[in-house]
Coordinates of C-alpha atoms in Angstrom, one line a residue:
M45 CA 2.7 4.8 -80.5
E46 CA 4.2 1.6 -81.9
R47 CA 3.7 -1.5 -80.3
L48 CA 7.7 -2.3 -78.8
L49 CA 6.5 -6.5 -79.1
T50 CA 6.2 -5.4 -82.8
H51 CA 10.0 -5.3 -83.0
I52 CA 10.6 -7.7 -80.9
D53 CA 10.8 -11.7 -81.6
Y54 CA 13.9 -13.2 -79.8
P55 CA 15.6 -12.4 -76.4
E56 CA 18.9 -10.3 -78.0
D57 CA 15.8 -7.7 -79.6
L58 CA 14.6 -7.4 -76.0
K59 CA 17.7 -6.3 -74.6
K60 CA 17.8 -3.0 -77.3
I61 CA 14.6 -1.8 -74.6
P62 CA 15.9 0.9 -72.7
L63 CA 14.8 0.0 -68.8
D64 CA 12.1 2.8 -68.8
E65 CA 10.6 0.6 -71.5
L66 CA 9.3 -1.8 -69.9
P67 CA 6.5 -1.5 -68.3
R68 CA 5.3 -0.7 -71.8
L69 CA 6.3 -4.0 -72.9
A70 CA 4.9 -5.6 -69.6
Q71 CA 1.5 -4.5 -70.9
E72 CA 2.2 -5.2 -74.2
L73 CA 3.0 -8.9 -73.4
R74 CA 0.1 -9.0 -71.6
E75 CA -2.3 -7.5 -73.8
F76 CA -0.6 -9.8 -76.6
I77 CA -1.3 -13.1 -74.4
I78 CA -4.8 -12.2 -73.7
D79 CA -6.2 -11.3 -77.2
I80 CA -4.6 -15.1 -78.0
V81 CA -5.8 -17.2 -75.3
S82 CA -9.4 -15.8 -75.5
T83 CA -9.8 -17.4 -78.9
K84 CA -7.9 -20.2 -78.9
E85 CA -7.9 -21.3 -75.1
G86 CA -5.8 -22.4 -72.8
H87 CA -3.7 -22.2 -69.8
L88 CA -4.4 -18.1 -68.9
G89 CA -3.2 -17.0 -65.8
A90 CA -0.3 -18.5 -64.9
S91 CA 1.7 -17.0 -67.4
L92 CA -0.2 -13.7 -67.2
G93 CA 1.2 -14.0 -63.6
V94 CA 5.2 -14.0 -64.5
V95 CA 5.0 -11.2 -67.7
E96 CA 7.5 -9.2 -65.5
L97 CA 9.2 -11.9 -64.6
T98 CA 9.2 -13.5 -68.1
I99 CA 10.9 -10.6 -69.4
A100 CA 13.1 -9.6 -66.4
L101 CA 14.8 -13.3 -66.8
H102 CA 15.7 -12.6 -70.6
Y103 CA 16.6 -9.0 -70.7
V104 CA 19.1 -9.8 -67.3
F105 CA 20.5 -13.1 -68.8
N106 CA 21.6 -14.9 -72.1
T107 CA 19.6 -17.1 -72.9
P108 CA 19.9 -19.7 -74.4
D109 CA 23.9 -20.1 -73.6
D110 CA 22.2 -19.3 -69.6
Q111 CA 20.0 -22.2 -69.5
L112 CA 16.1 -21.5 -67.4
I113 CA 13.9 -24.1 -67.5
W114 CA 9.9 -23.5 -66.2
D115 CA 8.5 -25.6 -63.7
V116 CA 5.3 -27.2 -65.5
G117 CA 4.8 -24.9 -68.1
H118 CA 1.4 -23.4 -67.6
Q119 CA 3.6 -19.3 -67.0
A120 CA 5.9 -20.3 -70.3
Y121 CA 3.7 -18.6 -72.8
G122 CA 5.5 -15.0 -72.2
H123 CA 9.2 -16.6 -72.2
K124 CA 7.3 -19.0 -76.3
I125 CA 6.5 -15.3 -77.4
L126 CA 9.8 -13.7 -76.3
T127 CA 12.2 -16.5 -77.7
G128 CA 11.1 -17.2 -81.6
R129 CA 7.4 -18.1 -81.1
K130 CA 5.3 -14.9 -81.3
E131 CA 4.0 -15.3 -84.9
I132 CA 2.7 -18.8 -85.0
F133 CA 1.7 -18.6 -81.3
E134 CA -1.5 -18.3 -81.9
T135 CA -0.9 -22.3 -83.6
N136 CA -1.0 -22.8 -79.7
R137 CA -1.9 -26.8 -78.2
Q138 CA -3.5 -26.8 -81.6
L139 CA -2.8 -30.4 -83.6
G140 CA 0.7 -29.5 -85.5
G141 CA 1.5 -26.5 -83.9
I142 CA 3.2 -25.5 -81.2
S143 CA 3.4 -27.3 -77.6
G144 CA 1.6 -25.4 -74.3
F145 CA 4.8 -26.5 -72.3
P146 CA 8.6 -26.4 -73.6
K147 CA 9.1 -28.9 -75.5
R148 CA 13.3 -29.8 -76.2
S149 CA 12.8 -30.6 -79.8
E150 CA 10.5 -27.3 -80.1
S151 CA 13.1 -23.7 -79.7
K152 CA 16.5 -24.5 -78.4
Y153 CA 15.3 -21.4 -75.5
D154 CA 13.6 -24.6 -74.1
D155 CA 16.1 -26.6 -72.0
F156 CA 14.1 -28.7 -70.3
G157 CA 9.9 -30.5 -70.7
T158 CA 7.7 -29.8 -68.3
G159 CA 4.5 -31.0 -69.0
H160 CA 4.7 -32.8 -65.2
S161 CA 5.0 -30.0 -61.8
S162 CA 8.2 -30.1 -59.9
T163 CA 11.1 -31.7 -62.2
A164 CA 12.4 -28.4 -62.8
I165 CA 15.0 -27.6 -59.7
S166 CA 16.5 -31.4 -60.4
A167 CA 16.9 -30.7 -64.3
I168 CA 18.4 -27.6 -63.4
L169 CA 21.2 -28.9 -60.9
G170 CA 21.7 -32.1 -63.0
M171 CA 23.1 -29.4 -66.1
A172 CA 24.5 -27.6 -63.4
M173 CA 26.3 -29.6 -62.3
A174 CA 27.3 -30.7 -66.4
S175 CA 28.5 -26.9 -66.6
K176 CA 30.6 -27.0 -63.5
L177 CA 32.1 -30.3 -64.7
K178 CA 32.7 -29.5 -68.7
G179 CA 34.5 -26.3 -66.9
A180 CA 31.1 -23.9 -68.0
F181 CA 31.3 -21.3 -64.9
S182 CA 30.4 -18.9 -65.8
R183 CA 26.6 -19.6 -67.3
Q184 CA 23.8 -19.2 -65.2
H185 CA 21.2 -22.1 -64.8
I186 CA 17.7 -20.6 -63.2
A187 CA 14.4 -22.6 -63.1
V188 CA 11.2 -20.4 -62.0
V189 CA 9.2 -23.2 -59.9
G190 CA 5.9 -22.1 -58.0
D191 CA 5.1 -22.0 -54.3
A192 CA 2.3 -25.3 -54.9
S193 CA 5.2 -27.2 -57.3
I194 CA 8.4 -26.7 -54.5
A195 CA 6.2 -28.3 -52.1
S196 CA 6.9 -31.5 -54.1
G197 CA 8.2 -34.3 -52.9
M198 CA 10.9 -33.9 -56.2
A199 CA 11.0 -30.9 -55.4
F200 CA 12.1 -31.1 -52.0
E201 CA 15.3 -33.8 -53.5
G202 CA 16.7 -31.2 -55.7
L203 CA 16.5 -28.9 -52.9
N204 CA 18.3 -31.0 -50.8
H205 CA 21.0 -32.1 -53.0
L206 CA 21.0 -28.4 -54.4
G207 CA 22.5 -26.6 -51.4
V208 CA 25.2 -29.1 -50.6
T209 CA 26.9 -27.6 -53.9
K210 CA 28.4 -25.2 -55.0
V211 CA 27.0 -24.9 -58.6
N212 CA 26.4 -22.0 -60.6
A213 CA 22.6 -22.2 -59.8
L214 CA 19.5 -20.2 -59.4
I215 CA 15.9 -21.1 -57.9
V216 CA 12.9 -18.4 -58.2
L217 CA 10.0 -18.8 -56.0
N218 CA 6.8 -18.0 -58.1
D219 CA 5.1 -17.4 -54.6
N220 CA 1.4 -16.6 -55.7
A221 CA -0.4 -19.2 -53.1
I222 CA -2.5 -21.1 -55.5
G223 CA -1.1 -23.9 -58.4
I224 CA -4.1 -24.4 -60.4
D225 CA -6.3 -24.9 -57.3
P226 CA -4.8 -23.1 -54.3
S227 CA -1.8 -24.4 -52.5
V228 CA -2.0 -26.2 -49.3
G229 CA 0.4 -27.4 -47.0
A230 CA 2.8 -26.0 -43.8
L231 CA 5.0 -24.9 -46.7
K232 CA 2.2 -23.0 -47.8
K233 CA 1.4 -21.7 -43.7
Y234 CA 5.6 -21.2 -43.6
L235 CA 5.8 -18.8 -46.7
T236 CA 2.0 -16.3 -46.0
N237 CA 4.4 -16.1 -42.0
V238 CA 7.4 -14.6 -44.7
K239 CA 5.3 -12.4 -46.4
A240 CA 3.5 -10.6 -44.0
G241 CA 7.3 -9.9 -41.4
T242 CA 6.0 -13.0 -39.3
A243 CA 7.3 -16.4 -39.8
K244 CA 9.8 -17.5 -37.0
D245 CA 13.9 -16.2 -37.1
E246 CA 15.0 -19.4 -39.0
N247 CA 13.7 -19.2 -42.8
I248 CA 14.2 -22.9 -44.3
F249 CA 16.3 -22.6 -47.6
E250 CA 18.7 -20.7 -45.7
C251 CA 18.9 -23.4 -42.9
L252 CA 19.1 -26.2 -46.5
N253 CA 21.8 -23.5 -47.2
L254 CA 20.8 -22.2 -49.8
N255 CA 21.3 -18.0 -50.6
Y256 CA 17.9 -16.5 -50.0
T257 CA 16.4 -13.2 -51.4
G258 CA 12.9 -11.4 -50.5
P259 CA 10.2 -11.6 -51.4
I260 CA 10.0 -9.0 -53.5
D261 CA 7.6 -8.0 -55.8
G262 CA 7.1 -9.9 -58.9
H263 CA 5.2 -7.3 -60.8
D264 CA 7.6 -4.6 -60.2
V265 CA 9.8 -4.9 -64.0
K266 CA 12.9 -2.7 -63.2
A267 CA 13.5 -4.0 -59.3
L268 CA 13.5 -7.7 -60.7
V269 CA 16.3 -6.4 -63.2
A270 CA 17.8 -4.5 -60.6
E271 CA 17.8 -8.2 -58.5
L272 CA 18.3 -10.7 -61.1
E273 CA 22.0 -8.1 -62.3
R274 CA 23.4 -8.8 -58.8
L275 CA 22.3 -12.0 -58.3
K276 CA 23.7 -12.6 -61.2
K277 CA 27.0 -12.1 -59.7
V278 CA 26.6 -14.2 -56.5
E279 CA 28.2 -17.2 -56.6
G280 CA 27.1 -20.7 -55.4
P281 CA 23.0 -22.3 -55.8
R282 CA 20.6 -19.1 -54.8
L283 CA 16.8 -18.4 -54.4
L284 CA 14.9 -15.8 -55.3
H285 CA 11.8 -15.2 -53.7
I286 CA 9.3 -13.6 -55.0
I287 CA 5.1 -12.4 -54.8
T288 CA 3.2 -12.7 -57.9
T289 CA -0.5 -12.1 -58.8
K290 CA -1.8 -15.6 -60.9
G291 CA -3.9 -14.2 -63.6
K292 CA -2.4 -10.1 -63.0
G293 CA -3.9 -7.6 -65.4
L294 CA -7.2 -9.2 -66.8
K295 CA -9.9 -8.4 -63.1
Q296 CA -11.9 -11.7 -63.5
A297 CA -8.5 -13.5 -64.3
E298 CA -7.3 -12.2 -60.5
E299 CA -10.7 -12.7 -58.8
D300 CA -11.5 -16.3 -60.3
Q301 CA -8.2 -17.7 -60.4
V302 CA -9.4 -21.3 -59.8
V303 CA -11.4 -21.2 -63.5
Y304 CA -9.1 -18.5 -65.6
H305 CA -6.2 -20.9 -65.6
A306 CA -7.7 -22.3 -68.4
P307 CA -11.0 -19.9 -68.9
G308 CA -12.1 -21.5 -72.1
K309 CA -12.5 -18.5 -74.4
F310 CA -14.0 -15.3 -73.3
D311 CA -14.2 -11.4 -74.2
K312 CA -10.9 -10.2 -74.1
A313 CA -12.6 -6.6 -73.3
T314 CA -14.5 -7.0 -70.8
G315 CA -12.9 -10.7 -69.3
E316 CA -16.4 -12.7 -69.0
R317 CA -16.4 -16.5 -71.1
L318 CA -18.2 -17.4 -72.9
K319 CA -21.3 -18.4 -72.5
K320 CA -22.4 -21.9 -74.9
P321 CA -25.7 -22.1 -76.0
V322 CA -27.5 -23.9 -73.0
Q323 CA -28.5 -27.6 -73.9
V324 CA -29.0 -30.4 -71.7
E325 CA -25.8 -32.8 -72.3
P326 CA -24.5 -35.4 -70.2
P327 CA -22.9 -34.8 -67.5
K328 CA -18.6 -34.8 -67.2
Y329 CA -16.9 -38.1 -65.4
Q330 CA -14.9 -36.6 -63.4
D331 CA -18.6 -35.2 -61.9
V332 CA -20.4 -38.3 -62.4
F333 CA -17.4 -39.2 -59.7
G334 CA -17.6 -36.2 -57.1
H335 CA -21.1 -36.2 -56.5
T336 CA -21.5 -39.9 -55.7
I337 CA -18.5 -39.8 -53.7
V338 CA -21.0 -37.8 -51.3
E339 CA -23.9 -39.9 -51.9
L340 CA -21.5 -42.6 -51.1
A341 CA -19.9 -41.2 -47.9
K342 CA -23.1 -40.3 -46.3
K343 CA -24.5 -43.7 -46.0
N344 CA -21.0 -44.5 -44.9
E345 CA -18.9 -43.2 -42.9
K346 CA -15.5 -44.8 -43.6
I347 CA -15.3 -43.8 -46.5
V348 CA -12.5 -41.2 -47.6
G349 CA -11.5 -39.1 -51.0
I350 CA -7.7 -38.2 -51.2
T351 CA -6.2 -36.3 -54.5
P352 CA -2.8 -34.6 -54.9
A353 CA -3.2 -31.1 -56.6
M354 CA -6.2 -31.3 -57.8
P355 CA -10.0 -30.7 -55.8
S356 CA -11.3 -28.4 -58.5
G357 CA -9.9 -30.9 -61.6
S358 CA -10.8 -34.3 -60.0
S359 CA -14.8 -32.7 -58.6
L360 CA -13.3 -34.3 -55.5
K361 CA -14.0 -30.9 -54.0
F362 CA -17.4 -31.2 -54.1
M363 CA -16.6 -33.9 -51.4
M364 CA -15.0 -31.5 -49.3
D365 CA -17.0 -28.6 -49.7
Q366 CA -19.7 -31.0 -47.8
M367 CA -17.3 -33.0 -45.5
P368 CA -14.7 -31.1 -45.6
D369 CA -12.8 -33.8 -42.8
R370 CA -12.8 -36.9 -45.1
A371 CA -12.1 -35.2 -48.4
F372 CA -8.6 -34.4 -48.5
D373 CA -6.8 -32.4 -50.4
V374 CA -2.8 -33.6 -49.9
G375 CA -0.9 -30.6 -52.5
I376 CA 1.7 -31.7 -55.4
A377 CA 2.7 -34.8 -53.8
E378 CA 1.2 -38.4 -55.9
Q379 CA 3.7 -40.2 -54.4
H380 CA 2.5 -39.4 -51.0
A381 CA -1.4 -39.7 -51.2
V382 CA -1.0 -43.3 -52.8
T383 CA 1.0 -44.1 -49.4
L384 CA -2.0 -42.0 -47.3
A385 CA -3.9 -43.6 -48.8
A386 CA -2.6 -46.9 -48.0
G387 CA -2.4 -45.9 -44.1
M388 CA -5.7 -45.4 -44.1
A389 CA -6.7 -49.0 -45.1
T390 CA -4.6 -50.7 -42.9
Q391 CA -7.3 -48.9 -40.5
G392 CA -10.3 -50.3 -41.6
L393 CA -11.2 -46.6 -44.3
V394 CA -12.0 -46.6 -47.0
P395 CA -10.1 -44.8 -49.8
F396 CA -11.1 -43.4 -52.9
C397 CA -7.6 -42.2 -54.1
N398 CA -8.6 -39.9 -56.9
I399 CA -5.6 -39.2 -59.6
Y400 CA -5.4 -38.5 -63.1
S401 CA -3.9 -41.4 -65.1
T402 CA -0.5 -39.4 -66.6
F403 CA 0.0 -38.1 -63.0
L404 CA -0.4 -41.3 -61.0
Q405 CA 3.2 -42.3 -63.3
R406 CA 5.0 -40.4 -60.9
A407 CA 3.3 -43.1 -58.1
Y408 CA 4.4 -46.2 -59.4
D409 CA 6.2 -48.2 -56.7
Q410 CA 4.0 -47.2 -54.3
V411 CA 1.0 -48.5 -56.1
I412 CA 3.5 -52.0 -56.2
H413 CA 5.9 -51.1 -52.5
D414 CA 2.6 -49.7 -50.7
V415 CA -0.7 -50.8 -52.1
A416 CA -0.6 -54.0 -54.1
L417 CA 2.1 -56.5 -52.4
Q418 CA -0.1 -55.7 -48.7
K419 CA -3.5 -56.4 -51.0
L420 CA -4.6 -53.3 -49.2
P421 CA -8.1 -52.2 -50.5
V422 CA -7.8 -48.6 -51.4
I423 CA -9.5 -47.2 -54.5
F424 CA -8.2 -45.6 -57.4
C425 CA -9.9 -43.3 -59.8
L426 CA -8.3 -42.9 -62.8
D427 CA -9.4 -39.3 -64.6
R428 CA -8.3 -38.6 -67.5
A429 CA -7.2 -41.7 -69.0
G430 CA -6.6 -41.8 -72.2
L431 CA -6.3 -39.3 -74.8
V432 CA -7.0 -36.2 -73.6
G433 CA -6.3 -33.6 -76.1
Q434 CA -4.7 -30.1 -76.4
D435 CA -2.7 -30.7 -73.3
G436 CA -0.6 -33.1 -75.8
P437 CA 2.2 -36.3 -74.7
T438 CA 2.8 -34.9 -70.9
H439 CA -0.8 -35.1 -70.3
H440 CA -2.3 -38.2 -72.3
G441 CA -3.7 -41.1 -69.9
V442 CA -3.1 -43.6 -72.0
F443 CA 0.5 -45.9 -70.4
D444 CA -2.3 -47.0 -67.1
M445 CA -3.7 -50.6 -68.3
A446 CA -0.4 -51.8 -69.1
F447 CA 1.9 -50.8 -66.0
L448 CA -0.5 -51.6 -63.9
R449 CA -2.0 -55.1 -65.7
C450 CA 1.5 -56.0 -64.7
I451 CA 1.0 -56.1 -60.6
P452 CA -0.4 -58.9 -58.6
N453 CA -3.4 -58.4 -56.1
L454 CA -4.7 -55.4 -58.2
I455 CA -7.7 -55.3 -60.4
I456 CA -8.3 -53.4 -63.3
F457 CA -12.1 -51.1 -64.5
A458 CA -13.2 -49.1 -66.8
P459 CA -16.2 -47.5 -67.1
M460 CA -18.5 -48.0 -70.4
N461 CA -20.7 -45.5 -69.2
E462 CA -21.8 -43.4 -66.2
M463 CA -23.7 -45.8 -64.6
E464 CA -21.3 -49.1 -64.9
L465 CA -19.0 -46.1 -63.0
R466 CA -21.7 -45.2 -60.3
N467 CA -22.0 -48.5 -59.7
I468 CA -18.4 -50.2 -59.4
M469 CA -17.4 -47.2 -57.6
Y470 CA -20.7 -48.3 -55.5
T471 CA -19.6 -52.2 -55.5
A472 CA -16.0 -51.3 -54.7
Q473 CA -16.9 -49.3 -51.1
L474 CA -18.7 -52.5 -50.2
G475 CA -15.8 -54.3 -49.7
L476 CA -12.8 -55.7 -51.8
D477 CA -10.2 -57.8 -50.9
N478 CA -8.1 -56.3 -53.7
P479 CA -6.8 -53.0 -54.8
I480 CA -9.6 -51.6 -58.0
A481 CA -8.1 -49.0 -60.3
I482 CA -11.1 -47.5 -61.7
R483 CA -9.9 -45.4 -65.5
Y484 CA -12.3 -43.3 -67.0
P485 CA -11.7 -40.6 -69.1
R486 CA -12.0 -36.4 -70.0
G487 CA -14.5 -34.9 -71.0
R488 CA -18.9 -35.7 -71.0
G489 CA -19.8 -39.8 -70.6
V490 CA -23.1 -40.8 -73.0
T491 CA -26.6 -40.7 -70.6
I492 CA -28.5 -37.8 -69.1
D493 CA -30.2 -39.8 -67.2
W494 CA -27.1 -41.1 -65.2
K495 CA -28.5 -41.0 -61.6
N496 CA -29.0 -44.9 -60.8
E497 CA -30.2 -47.4 -58.9
F498 CA -27.0 -48.9 -57.9
D499 CA -26.0 -52.3 -58.9
L500 CA -23.6 -53.8 -57.8
I501 CA -21.1 -55.9 -60.3
K502 CA -18.9 -58.8 -60.3
M503 CA -15.4 -59.0 -60.3
G504 CA -13.8 -59.8 -63.5
T505 CA -17.3 -60.4 -65.4
G506 CA -17.8 -59.0 -69.4
R507 CA -21.0 -57.9 -70.7
C508 CA -22.2 -59.2 -74.1
L509 CA -24.4 -55.7 -76.1
K510 CA -24.8 -57.5 -79.2
K511 CA -24.3 -61.2 -80.2
G512 CA -23.0 -61.6 -83.9
S513 CA -21.7 -64.3 -86.1
K514 CA -18.8 -63.4 -87.7
I515 CA -16.8 -60.9 -86.0
A516 CA -16.4 -60.0 -82.0
V517 CA -15.8 -57.2 -81.2
L518 CA -13.9 -56.0 -77.6
S519 CA -13.9 -53.1 -75.8
I520 CA -12.7 -51.1 -73.1
G521 CA -14.3 -48.6 -71.5
H522 CA -15.5 -44.9 -72.8
I523 CA -15.0 -46.0 -76.4
G524 CA -17.5 -48.9 -76.3
N525 CA -19.9 -45.8 -77.2
T526 CA -17.9 -45.5 -80.8
V527 CA -18.4 -49.0 -81.2
L528 CA -22.0 -49.0 -80.7
E529 CA -22.4 -46.7 -83.4
L530 CA -20.4 -47.9 -85.9
I531 CA -21.5 -50.9 -86.1
K532 CA -24.9 -50.0 -86.6
K533 CA -23.5 -48.4 -89.9
L534 CA -21.9 -51.5 -91.3
D535 CA -23.8 -53.2 -94.2
R536 CA -24.5 -56.2 -92.0
P537 CA -23.9 -55.7 -88.2
E538 CA -26.0 -58.8 -88.2
A539 CA -22.8 -60.6 -88.5
V540 CA -20.2 -58.0 -85.2
G541 CA -21.1 -59.2 -82.1
H542 CA -20.0 -56.2 -79.2
Y543 CA -18.7 -57.7 -75.5
D544 CA -17.9 -54.4 -73.5
M545 CA -15.5 -56.3 -71.2
R546 CA -15.2 -54.1 -68.8
F547 CA -12.5 -55.4 -66.9
V548 CA -8.8 -55.8 -68.7
K549 CA -8.1 -58.0 -65.1
P550 CA -9.4 -59.8 -64.4
L551 CA -10.2 -60.8 -67.6
D552 CA -13.5 -62.5 -68.0
H553 CA -12.4 -66.0 -68.9
T554 CA -15.9 -67.6 -69.4
I555 CA -17.2 -65.2 -72.0
L556 CA -14.0 -65.0 -74.2
R557 CA -13.7 -68.9 -74.8
T558 CA -18.2 -68.8 -76.0
I559 CA -16.0 -66.3 -78.8
F560 CA -13.4 -67.7 -79.5
V561 CA -15.5 -70.7 -80.7
E562 CA -18.0 -69.0 -81.8
Y563 CA -16.4 -66.6 -84.1
E564 CA -14.3 -66.2 -86.2
H565 CA -12.6 -62.3 -86.2
I566 CA -12.4 -60.8 -82.6
I567 CA -11.2 -57.5 -83.0
T568 CA -10.3 -55.1 -80.0
I569 CA -10.2 -51.7 -79.4
E570 CA -8.7 -49.8 -76.9
D571 CA -7.8 -46.7 -75.9
G572 CA -5.3 -46.7 -74.6
A573 CA -1.5 -48.4 -74.6
K574 CA -1.4 -51.3 -77.7
I575 CA 2.1 -52.9 -76.8
G576 CA 1.3 -54.5 -72.8
G577 CA -2.9 -53.6 -73.3
F578 CA -5.9 -54.6 -73.1
G579 CA -5.8 -56.2 -76.1
T580 CA -2.6 -58.0 -75.4
A581 CA -4.1 -59.7 -72.5
V582 CA -6.6 -61.4 -74.8
L583 CA -3.7 -62.8 -76.9
E584 CA -2.0 -63.8 -74.0
F585 CA -4.5 -65.8 -72.6
A586 CA -5.2 -67.5 -76.6
N587 CA -2.0 -68.8 -76.4
A588 CA -2.4 -70.0 -72.7
E589 CA -5.6 -71.6 -74.2
G590 CA -4.4 -72.5 -76.8
L591 CA -6.8 -71.0 -78.9
S592 CA -5.6 -69.6 -82.8
K593 CA -8.2 -67.5 -83.8
P594 CA -6.8 -64.2 -85.9
V595 CA -7.1 -61.0 -82.8
K596 CA -6.6 -57.9 -84.4
I597 CA -5.4 -55.2 -81.6
F598 CA -6.8 -51.5 -82.1
G599 CA -4.6 -49.2 -79.3
V600 CA -2.6 -46.0 -78.7
P601 CA 0.8 -47.1 -80.7
D602 CA 4.2 -47.1 -79.4
H603 CA 5.0 -43.3 -80.4
F604 CA 3.8 -40.8 -78.2
V605 CA 0.4 -38.6 -79.4
E606 CA 0.6 -34.6 -80.3
Q607 CA -1.7 -31.8 -79.1
G608 CA -5.1 -31.5 -81.0
T609 CA -8.3 -32.3 -80.2
I610 CA -9.8 -35.7 -78.8
P611 CA -11.1 -36.2 -81.5
E612 CA -7.6 -35.6 -83.8
T613 CA -5.5 -37.4 -81.3
H614 CA -7.9 -40.0 -81.8
Q615 CA -7.5 -39.6 -85.3
L616 CA -3.8 -40.2 -85.0
A617 CA -3.6 -43.2 -83.0
G618 CA -5.4 -44.8 -85.3
I619 CA -9.0 -45.6 -83.0
D620 CA -11.3 -42.8 -84.8
F621 CA -14.7 -44.0 -86.3
D622 CA -13.7 -44.0 -89.7
A623 CA -10.7 -46.0 -89.3
L624 CA -11.9 -48.7 -87.1
H625 CA -15.7 -48.6 -89.0
S626 CA -13.8 -49.1 -91.9
H627 CA -11.9 -52.0 -90.5
I628 CA -14.3 -53.7 -89.6
Q629 CA -16.3 -53.4 -92.8
S630 CA -13.3 -54.4 -95.1
T631 CA -12.4 -57.7 -91.8
L632 CA -16.8 -58.4 -92.6
D633 CA -16.4 -58.3 -96.3
Q634 CA -13.9 -61.6 -96.0
C635 CA -16.0 -63.3 -94.4
E636 CA -18.5 -63.6 -96.7

C-alpha cells in the first residue's frame, strides 16, 4: 500500500486526506520520526507523543494564516515534517541544517522561536491581541503547552492576562506528566486528580476565565479533529486539556521516558539504544558535580541542592536519590529556584543552585536583587556553560561571564578540569562571604582518576601552568586543556607561557602584573562572549594599571552561533584548535 506521507509536503496536502485515513498517517509520521532520529539523534519522546495532535491541528486550522506556537519546541518534529521540511529533516540539528526547535527565519509556519519553555502563552496572546487590533477577527491563535511548562511562572502570568481578554486564542494543554524529567509540584497533582475525576469541583482554568474542555485522549486523532472543529467556532480564550503518552509508539520510549527524551542513536526496529564501545573515559562534568555534592553533603548537613526541572541533566538526581529531603526539583521555575536558594541562605543553609547557563538568563533580576545585593552566599553551579553543540543558539551558555561580571559582590570561577571543580565546591561549602558562580561545560572532562583529596582554593588566584618568555596565553575554564595541547605543537613552545586564570572575578591582579611586565604579547581565550567577558576584564585591568602590551582576545563573537557539533561550533566561533594554534604560531614568528 502506498504511503500517505509520500504525498504530503505541506498542510494543504494533508487536508486532502479523508478523516478515516488520519490514523494511518499518524502511524507513518511516527515511523518517519523514529527512522530519522534513530540514526541522526535528537529529541524523540516529545514529538512521538504529539503526532496525532500535530496532524489534527494542521488538518483543522489554516496554518500559517492561523498562528501556531509549540512551547519549548522539543515536540515540533512532526510539525516540521508536515510544513515543507520532510525532505531535509535528516539535517535536523546538524551544521547547516534545520534547527531542532521552531525558528522564525526557517519557515513561515514557525510563528515563534521556542527553545526555552513557557513562552508560548505570552507570545500567542501578543499575536492574538495584534490580530484583534488589526481587525483580523477570524484568525485563530493556538499554543501547545506541556503540563511541566504551564507550571512555570511566566506561563501563569500569560494565563492570568489571557483570562481577562476576549481574544481568539486556544491553549492546548498537552498533559503527559513529564517534561524532560517527571513533572513536579501542586499543579501536577491537580492535573492528576482531574484525570482521575477526583479534583475539587472548581476548575483552576475556568477560575482563570478560560473556556475549559477535557481531558480527552490526545492519541485519538478523529476525536481531536472533531473537538478542534468545535472549538474553532467558540469565541474568546479557550483551553483544551489532552492526555498523551510521551514516546507513544515506541515501547522503550514509553517505558523509559527520561532516557528516550533524547536517546542518541538506537535500533529503529527494536528501540534498543546502540551501545558504544566500552572504554575508560573521563567523567562528565555534570556527574563530577553530582557525586561531589553527595560526598560533601554527607559531611556538611547544611548543604542543600536545588535545580529547576533538570535533575537528570544536572546529575542532582544522585543527591535526590540518596538525600531526598535535602535536594529539590522546583520545576521549570528558574526565578523561584534562585530566590528559594537565597531564602535558604539567610537561614544558614549552604544552597547549591544548579542551573544550565542558558537558563540562568531567565533569573537575572533574582541573582542581582535577591542574592548579590544582599551578599547571600548562594553557590550557583552553571552547567552547559559555553558552546553546547546541536541544541544551537537557544542553548549555548556563552553570555554568563559577561552578564555576571558586572554584578557587585559576585565571584565567578571556571574550573579547567574535574579536580578544580571538586576543589571549588569544597571551598565554597566551607563558607563564603559572597555568592559564587561556578561555570563548567557540557560533556566530559580530561581526567580518568578525578576523585582527588580536596584542596582549598584561595579566592581570586590564578595558576601558572607553564612559564614562557615572549607570549602569555591566559585561559579560563575547560578550554585551557586545548591550550595545553596546542602549545606542544608550536615551533618554539618554550617561548609561550600558559596561565589558568580560574577566576573571572575577582581577577588575580598580582599574576597579571607579572605577566604584563614579563611578556611581549598577551592572548586571552574563553568559551564565552567576547564582548564583556574575561578578555575584556583583562583589558580593563591593563587600562587601569596603565599597561600597554598588546592583548588579543579569543572568544565567541558578536553573533548567535548556529547548531553543530561542539568542535564545529568552536570553529564557527573561531576558538577551535587550528584557529588558536595558527594565531599563536604567527605571533611567535613575529617575535623572532
